[in-house]
Tab-separated table of C-alpha atoms and ligand atoms in Angstrom:
chain	number	residue	atom	x	y	z
A	12	UNK	CA	23.179	10.698	16.830
A	13	UNK	CA	20.354	10.337	19.002
A	14	UNK	CA	20.632	10.995	22.881
A	15	UNK	CA	17.116	12.237	24.126
A	16	UNK	CA	13.639	10.868	23.822
A	17	UNK	CA	10.961	11.118	21.488
A	18	UNK	CA	7.291	10.420	22.911
A	19	UNK	CA	3.884	10.599	21.031
A	20	UNK	CA	0.222	10.742	21.922
A	21	UNK	CA	-2.529	9.659	19.612
A	22	UNK	CA	-6.171	9.402	19.652
A	23	UNK	CA	-9.597	10.822	18.326
A	24	UNK	CA	-9.992	14.421	19.073
A	25	UNK	CA	-11.584	14.991	22.151
A	26	UNK	CA	-9.965	12.025	23.759
A	27	UNK	CA	-8.269	14.068	26.532
A	28	UNK	CA	-4.471	13.951	24.731
A	29	UNK	CA	-3.880	17.590	25.785
A	30	UNK	CA	-4.546	17.025	29.663
A	31	UNK	CA	-2.276	14.114	29.518
A	32	UNK	CA	0.471	15.798	27.794
A	33	UNK	CA	0.531	18.545	30.097
A	34	UNK	CA	0.836	15.944	33.184
A	35	UNK	CA	3.544	13.875	31.308
A	36	UNK	CA	5.342	17.037	30.791
A	37	UNK	CA	5.201	18.136	34.464
A	38	UNK	CA	6.226	14.413	35.358
A	39	UNK	CA	9.314	14.262	33.256
A	40	UNK	CA	10.097	17.637	34.295
A	41	UNK	CA	10.221	16.647	37.854
A	42	UNK	CA	12.502	13.758	37.065
A	43	UNK	CA	15.056	16.345	35.876
A	44	UNK	CA	14.450	16.368	32.123
A	45	UNK	CA	14.399	19.129	29.738
A	46	UNK	CA	10.902	18.696	27.985
A	47	UNK	CA	9.672	20.221	24.874
A	48	UNK	CA	6.179	19.856	23.928
A	49	UNK	CA	5.201	19.790	20.118
A	50	UNK	CA	1.959	19.299	18.330
A	51	UNK	CA	0.981	18.322	14.751
A	52	UNK	CA	0.010	19.628	12.272
A	53	UNK	CA	1.708	22.740	13.372
A	54	UNK	CA	4.514	23.909	15.700
A	55	UNK	CA	6.573	25.798	13.412
A	56	UNK	CA	5.922	29.050	11.453
A	57	UNK	CA	5.983	27.078	8.403
A	58	UNK	CA	3.988	23.958	9.881
A	59	UNK	CA	1.305	26.219	11.097
A	60	UNK	CA	0.666	27.963	7.696
A	61	UNK	CA	0.392	24.245	6.326
A	62	UNK	CA	-1.893	23.341	9.198
A	63	UNK	CA	-4.273	26.232	8.078
A	64	UNK	CA	-4.541	25.168	4.540
A	65	UNK	CA	-5.111	21.363	5.567
A	66	UNK	CA	-7.758	22.260	8.293
A	67	UNK	CA	-9.697	25.108	6.661
A	68	UNK	CA	-13.292	23.937	6.078
A	69	UNK	CA	-13.195	25.889	2.654
A	70	UNK	CA	-10.718	23.345	1.385
A	71	UNK	CA	-13.172	20.748	1.021
A	72	UNK	CA	-11.962	19.829	-2.463
A	73	UNK	CA	-8.519	18.704	-1.392
A	74	UNK	CA	-7.443	15.338	-2.736
A	75	UNK	CA	-6.778	12.355	-0.225
A	76	UNK	CA	-3.113	12.511	-1.383
A	77	UNK	CA	-2.828	16.063	-1.164
A	78	UNK	CA	-3.844	15.760	2.389
A	79	UNK	CA	-1.153	13.126	2.918
A	80	UNK	CA	1.731	15.275	1.462
A	81	UNK	CA	0.623	18.415	3.125
A	82	UNK	CA	0.681	16.596	6.648
A	83	UNK	CA	3.802	14.915	5.572
A	84	UNK	CA	5.326	18.452	4.629
A	85	UNK	CA	4.396	19.929	8.121
A	86	UNK	CA	5.879	16.859	9.695
A	87	UNK	CA	9.112	17.315	7.923
A	88	UNK	CA	9.420	21.118	9.092
A	89	UNK	CA	8.762	20.338	12.675
A	90	UNK	CA	11.261	17.250	12.768
A	91	UNK	CA	13.883	19.323	11.112
A	92	UNK	CA	13.363	22.740	13.203
A	93	UNK	CA	12.374	21.024	16.473
A	94	UNK	CA	12.296	17.449	17.045
A	95	UNK	CA	15.408	16.245	16.025
A	96	UNK	CA	17.671	19.108	17.207
A	97	UNK	CA	15.838	18.890	20.457
A	98	UNK	CA	16.088	15.009	21.021
A	99	UNK	CA	19.707	15.208	19.580
A	100	UNK	CA	20.675	17.765	22.411
A	101	UNK	CA	19.368	15.241	25.045
A	102	UNK	CA	15.768	16.698	25.594
A	103	UNK	CA	12.475	14.761	25.906
A	104	UNK	CA	10.084	15.801	23.089
A	105	UNK	CA	6.325	14.989	23.579
A	106	UNK	CA	4.193	15.322	20.672
A	107	UNK	CA	0.433	15.602	19.999
A	108	UNK	CA	0.017	13.257	17.024
A	109	UNK	CA	2.455	12.162	14.607
A	110	UNK	CA	3.199	9.620	11.862
A	111	UNK	CA	0.320	7.337	13.460
A	112	UNK	CA	-2.179	9.988	12.688
A	113	UNK	CA	-1.335	9.609	9.290
A	114	UNK	CA	-1.735	5.900	9.131
A	115	UNK	CA	-4.949	6.114	10.959
A	116	UNK	CA	-6.774	9.111	9.331
A	117	UNK	CA	-5.296	9.091	5.799
A	118	UNK	CA	-4.535	5.239	5.676
A	119	UNK	CA	-7.287	3.386	7.336
A	120	UNK	CA	-9.736	6.672	7.084
A	121	UNK	CA	-9.383	7.723	3.573
A	122	UNK	CA	-8.034	4.384	2.319
A	123	UNK	CA	-4.594	5.659	1.059
A	124	UNK	CA	-2.149	2.832	0.473
A	125	UNK	CA	-0.323	2.257	3.886
A	126	UNK	CA	3.038	1.828	1.957
A	127	UNK	CA	2.565	5.163	0.110
A	128	UNK	CA	2.044	7.055	3.444
A	129	UNK	CA	5.155	4.879	4.711
A	130	UNK	CA	7.134	5.947	1.960
A	131	UNK	CA	6.496	9.533	2.013
A	132	UNK	CA	6.891	9.773	5.766
A	133	UNK	CA	10.081	8.189	5.897
A	134	UNK	CA	11.679	11.120	3.899
A	135	UNK	CA	9.643	13.541	6.316
A	136	UNK	CA	10.535	11.936	9.603
A	137	UNK	CA	14.188	11.560	9.028
A	138	UNK	CA	14.655	8.682	11.282
A	139	UNK	CA	12.694	10.158	14.060
A	140	UNK	CA	10.511	7.510	15.080
A	141	UNK	CA	8.948	7.958	18.383
A	142	UNK	CA	10.333	5.633	21.266
A	143	UNK	CA	7.027	5.285	22.881
A	144	UNK	CA	3.511	6.290	21.969
A	145	UNK	CA	0.347	6.464	23.824
A	146	UNK	CA	-2.854	5.642	21.989
A	147	UNK	CA	-5.737	6.963	24.418
A	148	UNK	CA	-8.384	4.665	23.505
A	149	UNK	CA	-11.889	6.597	23.455
A	150	UNK	CA	-14.345	5.983	20.685
A	151	UNK	CA	-15.117	8.716	18.390
A	152	UNK	CA	-18.731	8.976	19.270
A	153	UNK	CA	-17.789	9.901	22.834
A	154	UNK	CA	-14.549	11.989	22.114
A	155	UNK	CA	-15.976	14.061	19.364
A	156	UNK	CA	-19.003	14.819	21.425
A	157	UNK	CA	-16.691	16.245	24.004
A	158	UNK	CA	-14.568	18.101	21.161
A	159	UNK	CA	-17.466	19.712	20.094
A	160	UNK	CA	-18.894	21.129	22.700
A	161	UNK	CA	-15.420	23.347	23.321
A	162	UNK	CA	-15.086	24.781	19.686
A	163	UNK	CA	-16.111	24.849	16.110
A	164	UNK	CA	-15.232	21.585	14.091
A	165	UNK	CA	-12.230	22.012	11.654
A	166	UNK	CA	-12.213	20.443	8.077
A	167	UNK	CA	-11.310	16.796	9.424
A	168	UNK	CA	-13.629	17.044	12.390
A	169	UNK	CA	-16.364	17.710	10.034
A	170	UNK	CA	-15.882	14.318	8.341
A	171	UNK	CA	-18.777	11.962	8.866
A	172	UNK	CA	-18.479	9.236	11.782
A	173	UNK	CA	-17.679	6.370	9.323
A	174	UNK	CA	-14.417	8.284	8.603
A	175	UNK	CA	-13.471	8.745	12.460
A	176	UNK	CA	-14.709	5.017	13.050
A	177	UNK	CA	-12.205	3.829	10.315
A	178	UNK	CA	-9.567	6.056	11.778
A	179	UNK	CA	-10.113	4.783	15.243
A	180	UNK	CA	-9.912	1.035	14.278
A	181	UNK	CA	-6.742	1.843	12.357
A	182	UNK	CA	-5.387	3.135	15.670
A	183	UNK	CA	-6.403	-0.075	17.269
A	184	UNK	CA	-4.837	-2.173	14.364
A	185	UNK	CA	-1.498	-0.279	14.711
A	186	UNK	CA	-1.437	-0.744	18.500
A	187	UNK	CA	-1.843	-4.207	17.753
A	188	UNK	CA	0.980	-4.634	15.100
A	189	UNK	CA	3.464	-2.444	17.242
A	190	UNK	CA	2.677	-3.461	20.792
A	191	UNK	CA	6.428	-2.700	21.829
A	192	UNK	CA	5.968	0.884	21.056
A	193	UNK	CA	2.214	2.047	20.897
A	194	UNK	CA	0.746	1.560	24.379
A	195	UNK	CA	-2.976	1.456	24.477
A	196	UNK	CA	-4.441	3.510	27.454
A	197	UNK	CA	-8.051	3.094	28.208
A	198	UNK	CA	-9.426	6.670	27.992
A	199	UNK	CA	-12.974	6.077	29.601
A	200	UNK	CA	-11.455	6.642	33.074
A	201	UNK	CA	-10.712	9.429	35.364
A	202	UNK	CA	-7.875	11.756	34.210
A	203	UNK	CA	-6.013	10.538	37.477
A	204	UNK	CA	-6.252	6.957	36.473
A	205	UNK	CA	-5.198	7.428	32.936
A	206	UNK	CA	-2.336	9.504	34.327
A	207	UNK	CA	-1.183	6.939	36.517
A	208	UNK	CA	-0.954	4.240	33.986
A	209	UNK	CA	0.766	6.759	31.664
A	210	UNK	CA	3.379	7.364	34.399
A	211	UNK	CA	3.846	3.706	34.983
A	212	UNK	CA	4.852	3.163	31.302
A	213	UNK	CA	6.990	6.545	31.505
A	214	UNK	CA	8.941	4.973	34.578
A	215	UNK	CA	10.210	2.271	32.141
A	216	UNK	CA	11.883	4.955	29.790
A	217	UNK	CA	12.965	7.783	31.923
B	327	LIG	P1	-6.004	18.714	16.006
B	327	LIG	O1	-4.638	19.600	16.119
B	327	LIG	O2	-6.905	19.354	16.588
B	327	LIG	O3	-5.408	17.473	16.643
B	327	LIG	O4	-6.303	18.662	14.635
B	327	LIG	C1	-5.749	17.748	13.668
B	327	LIG	C2	-6.711	17.002	12.872
B	327	LIG	O5	-6.001	16.696	11.865
B	327	LIG	C3	-6.926	16.054	13.845
B	327	LIG	O6	-8.607	16.047	13.553
B	327	LIG	C4	-6.430	14.726	13.101
B	327	LIG	C5	-6.061	15.238	11.748
B	327	LIG	N1	-4.771	14.582	11.441
B	327	LIG	C6	-4.787	13.765	10.242
B	327	LIG	O7	-5.680	13.313	9.624
B	327	LIG	N2	-3.442	13.226	9.665
B	327	LIG	C7	-2.507	13.651	10.275
B	327	LIG	O8	-1.380	12.934	10.146
B	327	LIG	C8	-2.168	14.449	11.550
B	327	LIG	C9	-1.229	14.791	12.125
B	327	LIG	C10	-3.681	14.964	12.089
Protein backbone atom coordinates (compact mmCIF):
# COMPACT_ATOMS: atom_id res chain seq x y z
CA UNK A 1 0.00 0.00 0.00
CA UNK A 2 1.30 3.44 -0.96
CA UNK A 3 1.26 6.20 1.66
CA UNK A 4 4.07 8.66 0.96
CA UNK A 5 5.02 10.48 -2.19
CA UNK A 6 7.43 9.86 -5.02
CA UNK A 7 8.89 12.86 -6.87
CA UNK A 8 11.45 12.71 -9.69
CA UNK A 9 13.53 15.34 -11.41
CA UNK A 10 14.69 15.02 -14.99
CA UNK A 11 16.66 16.94 -17.60
CA UNK A 12 20.03 17.18 -19.27
CA UNK A 13 23.27 16.81 -17.31
CA UNK A 14 24.21 20.30 -16.14
CA UNK A 15 20.66 21.66 -16.11
CA UNK A 16 20.78 22.40 -12.37
CA UNK A 17 18.90 19.33 -11.05
CA UNK A 18 21.09 18.83 -8.00
CA UNK A 19 20.64 22.39 -6.73
CA UNK A 20 16.88 22.14 -7.12
CA UNK A 21 16.71 18.71 -5.47
CA UNK A 22 18.41 20.09 -2.37
CA UNK A 23 15.98 23.00 -2.32
CA UNK A 24 13.02 20.61 -2.71
CA UNK A 25 14.34 18.57 0.24
CA UNK A 26 14.61 21.64 2.44
CA UNK A 27 11.15 22.88 1.47
CA UNK A 28 9.38 19.57 2.06
CA UNK A 29 11.28 18.94 5.30
CA UNK A 30 10.14 22.33 6.60
CA UNK A 31 6.58 21.19 5.98
CA UNK A 32 7.22 18.36 8.43
CA UNK A 33 7.70 15.41 6.07
CA UNK A 34 10.44 12.84 6.22
CA UNK A 35 12.37 13.28 2.96
CA UNK A 36 14.75 10.86 1.33
CA UNK A 37 16.96 11.70 -1.65
CA UNK A 38 18.08 9.17 -4.24
CA UNK A 39 19.83 9.27 -7.57
CA UNK A 40 19.93 7.14 -10.69
CA UNK A 41 21.73 5.13 -11.74
CA UNK A 42 22.90 4.31 -8.22
CA UNK A 43 21.64 4.87 -4.71
CA UNK A 44 22.36 1.37 -3.35
CA UNK A 45 25.58 -0.62 -3.11
CA UNK A 46 24.56 -2.91 -5.97
CA UNK A 47 23.15 -0.08 -8.12
CA UNK A 48 26.36 1.93 -7.72
CA UNK A 49 28.34 -1.05 -9.02
CA UNK A 50 26.02 -1.25 -12.02
CA UNK A 51 26.44 2.53 -12.46
CA UNK A 52 30.21 2.10 -12.69
CA UNK A 53 29.78 -0.42 -15.53
CA UNK A 54 27.27 1.76 -17.40
CA UNK A 55 29.20 5.02 -17.20
CA UNK A 56 32.75 3.69 -17.65
CA UNK A 57 34.12 5.37 -20.82
CA UNK A 58 36.04 2.11 -21.46
CA UNK A 59 32.73 0.33 -22.15
CA UNK A 60 32.17 1.89 -25.55
CA UNK A 61 31.22 -1.51 -27.00
CA UNK A 62 28.06 -1.73 -24.88
CA UNK A 63 25.00 -2.64 -26.95
CA UNK A 64 22.03 -0.30 -26.60
CA UNK A 65 19.78 -3.06 -25.25
CA UNK A 66 22.44 -3.97 -22.65
CA UNK A 67 22.35 -0.33 -21.57
CA UNK A 68 18.54 -0.47 -21.21
CA UNK A 69 18.76 -3.63 -19.11
CA UNK A 70 21.56 -2.32 -16.89
CA UNK A 71 19.72 0.94 -16.15
CA UNK A 72 16.61 -1.11 -15.42
CA UNK A 73 18.60 -3.43 -13.12
CA UNK A 74 20.07 -0.53 -11.16
CA UNK A 75 16.53 0.90 -10.95
CA UNK A 76 14.99 -2.38 -9.79
CA UNK A 77 17.43 -2.60 -6.89
CA UNK A 78 16.88 1.04 -5.90
CA UNK A 79 13.11 0.57 -5.97
CA UNK A 80 13.23 -2.64 -3.92
CA UNK A 81 15.79 -1.46 -1.39
CA UNK A 82 15.02 2.25 -1.00
CA UNK A 83 12.11 3.82 -2.88
CA UNK A 84 9.30 1.36 -2.23
CA UNK A 85 9.95 0.82 1.49
CA UNK A 86 10.37 4.58 2.06
CA UNK A 87 7.20 5.59 0.21
CA UNK A 88 5.23 2.80 1.89
CA UNK A 89 6.35 4.01 5.30
CA UNK A 90 5.05 7.51 4.51
CA UNK A 91 8.22 9.31 3.41
CA UNK A 92 8.65 11.61 0.44
CA UNK A 93 11.30 10.26 -1.92
CA UNK A 94 12.94 12.70 -4.33
CA UNK A 95 14.92 10.97 -7.05
CA UNK A 96 17.44 12.51 -9.45
CA UNK A 97 16.37 10.78 -12.71
CA UNK A 98 14.12 7.71 -13.05
CA UNK A 99 12.20 5.87 -15.79
CA UNK A 100 11.81 9.00 -17.99
CA UNK A 101 15.61 9.08 -18.39
CA UNK A 102 15.44 5.65 -20.01
CA UNK A 103 12.63 6.76 -22.34
CA UNK A 104 14.53 9.94 -23.24
CA UNK A 105 18.10 8.60 -23.60
CA UNK A 106 17.67 4.95 -24.59
CA UNK A 107 14.32 5.38 -26.34
CA UNK A 108 14.44 8.71 -28.14
CA UNK A 109 18.25 9.00 -27.98
CA UNK A 110 19.36 5.50 -29.02
CA UNK A 111 16.22 4.53 -30.88
CA UNK A 112 15.27 1.52 -28.75
CA UNK A 113 11.58 0.70 -29.06
CA UNK A 114 9.64 2.60 -26.37
CA UNK A 115 7.44 -0.44 -25.72
CA UNK A 116 10.50 -2.59 -25.00
CA UNK A 117 11.71 0.01 -22.49
CA UNK A 118 8.26 0.20 -20.91
CA UNK A 119 8.01 -3.61 -20.64
CA UNK A 120 11.43 -4.05 -19.06
CA UNK A 121 10.85 -1.17 -16.68
CA UNK A 122 7.41 -2.34 -15.66
CA UNK A 123 9.13 -5.23 -13.92
CA UNK A 124 11.86 -2.97 -12.51
CA UNK A 125 9.67 -0.27 -10.96
CA UNK A 126 7.16 -2.67 -9.38
CA UNK A 127 4.30 -0.15 -9.51
CA UNK A 128 6.36 2.82 -8.33
CA UNK A 129 5.57 5.41 -10.99
CA UNK A 130 6.41 8.96 -9.86
CA UNK A 131 3.51 11.04 -8.55
CA UNK A 132 5.15 14.19 -9.85
CA UNK A 133 8.07 14.79 -12.20
CA UNK A 134 9.92 18.04 -12.86
CA UNK A 135 11.61 18.36 -16.24
CA UNK A 136 14.18 21.15 -16.00
CA UNK A 137 14.08 22.45 -19.55
CA UNK A 138 17.54 23.52 -20.66
CA UNK A 139 19.03 22.72 -24.07
CA UNK A 140 21.98 20.31 -24.12
CA UNK A 141 24.24 22.91 -25.71
CA UNK A 142 23.94 25.12 -22.65
CA UNK A 143 23.57 22.41 -19.98
CA UNK A 144 26.48 20.21 -21.08
CA UNK A 145 28.82 23.17 -21.33
CA UNK A 146 28.05 23.94 -17.68
CA UNK A 147 28.43 20.27 -16.78
CA UNK A 148 31.81 19.88 -18.50
CA UNK A 149 33.16 22.87 -16.65
CA UNK A 150 32.86 20.97 -13.35
CA UNK A 151 34.31 17.48 -14.01
CA UNK A 152 35.32 14.90 -16.60
CA UNK A 153 32.68 13.44 -18.92
CA UNK A 154 31.33 9.90 -18.38
CA UNK A 155 30.43 7.48 -21.21
CA UNK A 156 26.96 8.98 -21.79
CA UNK A 157 28.15 12.58 -21.56
CA UNK A 158 30.83 11.80 -24.14
CA UNK A 159 28.12 11.01 -26.71
CA UNK A 160 27.82 13.41 -29.62
CA UNK A 161 25.46 16.40 -29.46
CA UNK A 162 22.95 14.80 -31.84
CA UNK A 163 22.29 12.05 -29.26
CA UNK A 164 21.78 14.57 -26.46
CA UNK A 165 19.51 16.61 -28.69
CA UNK A 166 17.33 13.56 -29.40
CA UNK A 167 17.11 12.82 -25.67
CA UNK A 168 16.21 16.45 -24.97
CA UNK A 169 13.46 16.41 -27.61
CA UNK A 170 12.35 13.10 -26.12
CA UNK A 171 11.83 14.76 -22.75
CA UNK A 172 9.74 17.46 -24.41
CA UNK A 173 7.62 14.79 -26.09
CA UNK A 174 7.15 12.93 -22.77
CA UNK A 175 6.10 16.19 -21.09
CA UNK A 176 3.60 16.77 -23.89
CA UNK A 177 2.21 13.23 -23.54
CA UNK A 178 1.95 13.25 -19.72
CA UNK A 179 1.21 16.86 -18.70
CA UNK A 180 -0.54 15.79 -15.49
CA UNK A 181 2.59 14.15 -14.12
CA UNK A 182 5.48 15.91 -15.86
CA UNK A 183 5.85 19.64 -15.19
CA UNK A 184 8.18 21.49 -17.53
CA UNK A 185 10.24 24.07 -15.68
CA UNK A 186 12.18 26.64 -17.71
CA UNK A 187 15.76 26.11 -16.54
CA UNK A 188 17.12 29.29 -18.15
CA UNK A 189 16.30 31.42 -15.14
CA UNK A 190 17.81 32.15 -11.74
CA UNK A 191 17.98 29.36 -9.17
CA UNK A 192 15.43 31.22 -7.04
CA UNK A 193 12.96 31.73 -9.88
CA UNK A 194 13.12 28.05 -10.79
CA UNK A 195 12.74 27.02 -7.17
CA UNK A 196 9.73 29.29 -6.73
CA UNK A 197 7.89 27.62 -9.60
CA UNK A 198 8.76 24.16 -8.27
CA UNK A 199 7.50 25.11 -4.80
CA UNK A 200 4.21 26.18 -6.34
CA UNK A 201 3.74 22.68 -7.77
CA UNK A 202 4.90 21.05 -4.53
CA UNK A 203 2.20 22.96 -2.65
CA UNK A 204 -0.38 21.06 -4.71
CA UNK A 205 0.84 17.67 -3.42
CA UNK A 206 2.28 18.22 0.10
P1 LIG B 1 24.33 11.47 -13.79
O1 LIG B 1 24.30 10.67 -12.53
O2 LIG B 1 25.51 12.34 -13.92
O3 LIG B 1 23.02 12.14 -14.05
O4 LIG B 1 24.62 10.45 -14.98
C1 LIG B 1 23.75 9.53 -15.41
C2 LIG B 1 23.82 9.49 -16.90
O5 LIG B 1 23.07 8.38 -17.35
C3 LIG B 1 23.22 10.72 -17.56
O6 LIG B 1 24.04 11.16 -18.62
C4 LIG B 1 21.91 10.24 -18.14
C5 LIG B 1 22.11 8.77 -18.28
N1 LIG B 1 20.91 7.95 -18.05
C6 LIG B 1 20.37 7.24 -19.10
O7 LIG B 1 20.87 7.30 -20.23
N2 LIG B 1 19.29 6.42 -18.85
C7 LIG B 1 18.74 6.27 -17.61
O8 LIG B 1 17.77 5.53 -17.44
C8 LIG B 1 19.32 7.04 -16.52
C9 LIG B 1 18.75 6.92 -15.15
C10 LIG B 1 20.40 7.86 -16.79
